[in-house]
CSV table of C-alpha atoms in Angstrom, one decimal:
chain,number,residue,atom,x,y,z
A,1,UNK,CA,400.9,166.6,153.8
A,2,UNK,CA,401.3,165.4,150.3
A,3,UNK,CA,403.4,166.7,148.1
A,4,UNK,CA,403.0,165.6,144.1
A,5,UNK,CA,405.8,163.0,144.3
A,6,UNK,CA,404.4,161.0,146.6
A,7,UNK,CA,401.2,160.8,146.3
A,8,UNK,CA,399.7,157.5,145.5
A,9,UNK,CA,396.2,157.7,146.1
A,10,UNK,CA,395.4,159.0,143.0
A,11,UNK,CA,395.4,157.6,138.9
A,12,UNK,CA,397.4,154.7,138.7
A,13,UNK,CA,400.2,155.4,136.7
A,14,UNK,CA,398.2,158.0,134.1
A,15,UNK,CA,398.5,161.3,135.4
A,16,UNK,CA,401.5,163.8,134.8
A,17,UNK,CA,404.3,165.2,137.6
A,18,UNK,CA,405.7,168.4,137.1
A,19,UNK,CA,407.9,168.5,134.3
A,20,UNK,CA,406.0,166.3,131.9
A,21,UNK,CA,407.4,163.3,133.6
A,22,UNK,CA,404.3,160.4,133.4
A,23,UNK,CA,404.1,159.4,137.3
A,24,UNK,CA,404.9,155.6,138.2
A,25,UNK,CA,402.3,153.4,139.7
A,26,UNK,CA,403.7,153.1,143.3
A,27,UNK,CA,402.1,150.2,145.6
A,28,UNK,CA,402.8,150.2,149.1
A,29,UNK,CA,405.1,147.7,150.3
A,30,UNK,CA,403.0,144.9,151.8
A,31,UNK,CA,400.8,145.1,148.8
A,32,UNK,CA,403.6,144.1,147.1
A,33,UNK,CA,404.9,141.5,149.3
A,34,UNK,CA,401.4,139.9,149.3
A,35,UNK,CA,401.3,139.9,145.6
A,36,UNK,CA,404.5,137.9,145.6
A,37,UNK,CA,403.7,135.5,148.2
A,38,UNK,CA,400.9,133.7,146.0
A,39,UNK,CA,399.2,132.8,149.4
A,40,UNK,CA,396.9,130.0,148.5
A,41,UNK,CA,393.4,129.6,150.4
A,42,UNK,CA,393.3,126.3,152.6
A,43,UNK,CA,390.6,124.0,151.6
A,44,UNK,CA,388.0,123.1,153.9
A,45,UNK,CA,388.4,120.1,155.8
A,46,UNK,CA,384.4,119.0,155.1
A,47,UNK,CA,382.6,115.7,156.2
A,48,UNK,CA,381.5,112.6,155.9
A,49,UNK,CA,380.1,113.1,152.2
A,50,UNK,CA,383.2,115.2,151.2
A,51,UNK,CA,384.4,113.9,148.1
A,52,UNK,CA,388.2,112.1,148.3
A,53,UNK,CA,389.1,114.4,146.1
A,54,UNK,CA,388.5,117.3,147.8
A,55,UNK,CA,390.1,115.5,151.3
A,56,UNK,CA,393.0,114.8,149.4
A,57,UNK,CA,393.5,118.5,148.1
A,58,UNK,CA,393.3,119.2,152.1
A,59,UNK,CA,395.7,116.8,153.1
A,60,UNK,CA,397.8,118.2,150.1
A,61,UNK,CA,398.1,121.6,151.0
A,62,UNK,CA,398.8,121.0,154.3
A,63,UNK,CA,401.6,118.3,153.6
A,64,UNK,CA,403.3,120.8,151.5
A,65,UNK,CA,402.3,123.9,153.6
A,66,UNK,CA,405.3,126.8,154.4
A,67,UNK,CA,404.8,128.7,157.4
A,68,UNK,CA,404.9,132.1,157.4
A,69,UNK,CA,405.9,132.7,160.9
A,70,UNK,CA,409.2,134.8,161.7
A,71,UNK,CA,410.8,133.6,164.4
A,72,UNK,CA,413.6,136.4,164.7
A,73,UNK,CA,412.5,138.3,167.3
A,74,UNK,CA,411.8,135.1,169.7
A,75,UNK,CA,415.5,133.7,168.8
A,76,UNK,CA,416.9,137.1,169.6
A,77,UNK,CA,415.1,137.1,173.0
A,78,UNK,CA,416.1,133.2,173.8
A,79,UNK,CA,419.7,134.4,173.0
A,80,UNK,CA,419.7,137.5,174.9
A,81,UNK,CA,422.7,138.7,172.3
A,82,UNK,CA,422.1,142.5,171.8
A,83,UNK,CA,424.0,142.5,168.2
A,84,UNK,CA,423.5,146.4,168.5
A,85,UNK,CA,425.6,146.0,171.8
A,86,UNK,CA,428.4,144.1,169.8
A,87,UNK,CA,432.1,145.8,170.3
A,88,UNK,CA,433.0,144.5,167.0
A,89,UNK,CA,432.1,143.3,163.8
A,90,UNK,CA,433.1,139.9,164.1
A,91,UNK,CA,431.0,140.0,167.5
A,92,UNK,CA,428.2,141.3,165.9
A,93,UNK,CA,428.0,138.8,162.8
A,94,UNK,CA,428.6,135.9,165.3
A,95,UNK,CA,425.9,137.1,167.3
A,96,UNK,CA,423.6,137.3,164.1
A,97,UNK,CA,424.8,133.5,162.9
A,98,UNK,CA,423.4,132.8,166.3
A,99,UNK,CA,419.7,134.1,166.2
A,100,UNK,CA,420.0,132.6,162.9
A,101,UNK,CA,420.6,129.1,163.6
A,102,UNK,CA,418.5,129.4,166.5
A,103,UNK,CA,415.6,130.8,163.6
A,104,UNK,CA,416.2,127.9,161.4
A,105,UNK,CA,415.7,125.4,164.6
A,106,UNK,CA,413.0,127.0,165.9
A,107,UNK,CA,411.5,127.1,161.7
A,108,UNK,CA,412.2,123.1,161.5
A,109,UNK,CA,410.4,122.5,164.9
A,110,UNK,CA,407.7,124.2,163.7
A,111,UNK,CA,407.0,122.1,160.4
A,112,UNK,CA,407.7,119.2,162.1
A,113,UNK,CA,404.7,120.3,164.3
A,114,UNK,CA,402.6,120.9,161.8
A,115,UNK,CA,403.6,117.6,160.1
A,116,UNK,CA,402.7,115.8,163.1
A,117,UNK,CA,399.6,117.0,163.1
A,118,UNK,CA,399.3,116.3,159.5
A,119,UNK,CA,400.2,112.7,160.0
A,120,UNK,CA,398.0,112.3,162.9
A,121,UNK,CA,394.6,114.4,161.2
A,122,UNK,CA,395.2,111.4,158.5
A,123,UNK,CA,395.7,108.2,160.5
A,124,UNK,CA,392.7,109.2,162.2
A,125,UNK,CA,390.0,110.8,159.6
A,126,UNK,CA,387.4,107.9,158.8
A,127,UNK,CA,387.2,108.9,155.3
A,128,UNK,CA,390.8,107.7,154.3
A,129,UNK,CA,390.8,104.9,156.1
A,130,UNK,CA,387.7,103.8,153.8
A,131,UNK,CA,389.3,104.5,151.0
A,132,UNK,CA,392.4,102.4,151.8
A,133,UNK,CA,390.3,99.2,152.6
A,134,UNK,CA,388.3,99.7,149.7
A,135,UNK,CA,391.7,99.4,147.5
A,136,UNK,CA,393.1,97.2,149.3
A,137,UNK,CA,390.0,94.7,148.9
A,138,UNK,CA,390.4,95.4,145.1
A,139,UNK,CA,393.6,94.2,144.9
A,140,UNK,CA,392.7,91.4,147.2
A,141,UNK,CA,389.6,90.6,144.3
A,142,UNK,CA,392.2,90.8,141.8
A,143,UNK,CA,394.8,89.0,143.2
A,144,UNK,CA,391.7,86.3,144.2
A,145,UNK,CA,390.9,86.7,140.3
A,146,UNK,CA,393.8,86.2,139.2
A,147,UNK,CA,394.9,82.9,141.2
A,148,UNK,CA,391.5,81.4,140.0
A,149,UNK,CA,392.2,82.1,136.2
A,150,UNK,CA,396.0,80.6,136.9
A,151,UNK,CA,393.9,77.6,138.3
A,152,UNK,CA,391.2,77.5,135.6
A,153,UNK,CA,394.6,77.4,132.8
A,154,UNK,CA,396.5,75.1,135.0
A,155,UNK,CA,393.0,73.2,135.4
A,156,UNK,CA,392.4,73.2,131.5
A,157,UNK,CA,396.2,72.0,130.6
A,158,UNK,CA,396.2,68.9,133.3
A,159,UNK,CA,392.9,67.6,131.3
A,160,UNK,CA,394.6,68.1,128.0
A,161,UNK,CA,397.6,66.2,129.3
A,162,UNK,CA,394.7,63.3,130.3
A,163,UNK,CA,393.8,63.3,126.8
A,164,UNK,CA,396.7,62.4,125.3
């Protein structure tokens, strides 16, 4: 049952506890871890026509993505250390530096993973690989450009030489 401390489901902050006291707005707990998190939305991967904008702002997010997952409970199981189990303190934190380093292992394999995939999804998508031709054949024009103006000068200075 309720009791008027507790209760959350009703105004948000506006209504009066016993005493007088103005009641605090309470959220639960993973409301207020997702409010924190700032978890973006992925964009979609698209097509063919999919503006390079909109691919790079895929590739982007996923370059830079942080994974969520927890792997505690999987370390603890590979380990087998029961820290609850631990005769001592020192026992018990080694056991815990453990599962941790075994955490951050099993977090970097993951984003390596990902990043893999990342790498791959890019090297392969058509729509990149259009793009980069079509710069690099604008820098070939102007590179082409340029060494026929440098020609045209060099051209225009060996008649002038003549001249003389």
């Amino acid at each position: 049952a309720n009791n008027a401390n507790n209760d959350t489901s009703s105004n948000s902050g506006g209504g009066k506890k016993k005493g007088g006291q103005k009641k605090k707005n309470r959220k639960s707990a993973s409301s207020n871890n997702l409010a924190s998190q700032q978890v973006e939305k992925c964009p979609p991967f698209g097509d063919d026509d999919t503006p390079l904008d909109q691919v790079h702002a895929f590739y982007e997010f996923w370059i830079h993505f942080e994974s969520w997952r927890d792997f505690t409970l999987k370390a603890t199981k590979e380990t087998e250390h029961d820290v609850e189990a631990a005769d001592s303190r020192d026992e018990k934190r080694w056991m815990k530096q453990e599962i941790d380093r075994k955490v951050k292992k099993m977090k970097k394999e993951e984003m390596a993973r990902i990043n893999l995939l990342v790498e791959r999804a890019m090297s392969a998508d058509p729509r990149l690989r259009r793009e980069k031709e079509r710069v690099q054949n604008e820098k070939a024009a102007a590179a082409e450009a340029k060494r026929k103006e440098e020609e045209a000068k060099a051209e225009k200075e060996r008649l002038e030489r003549e001249k003389r």
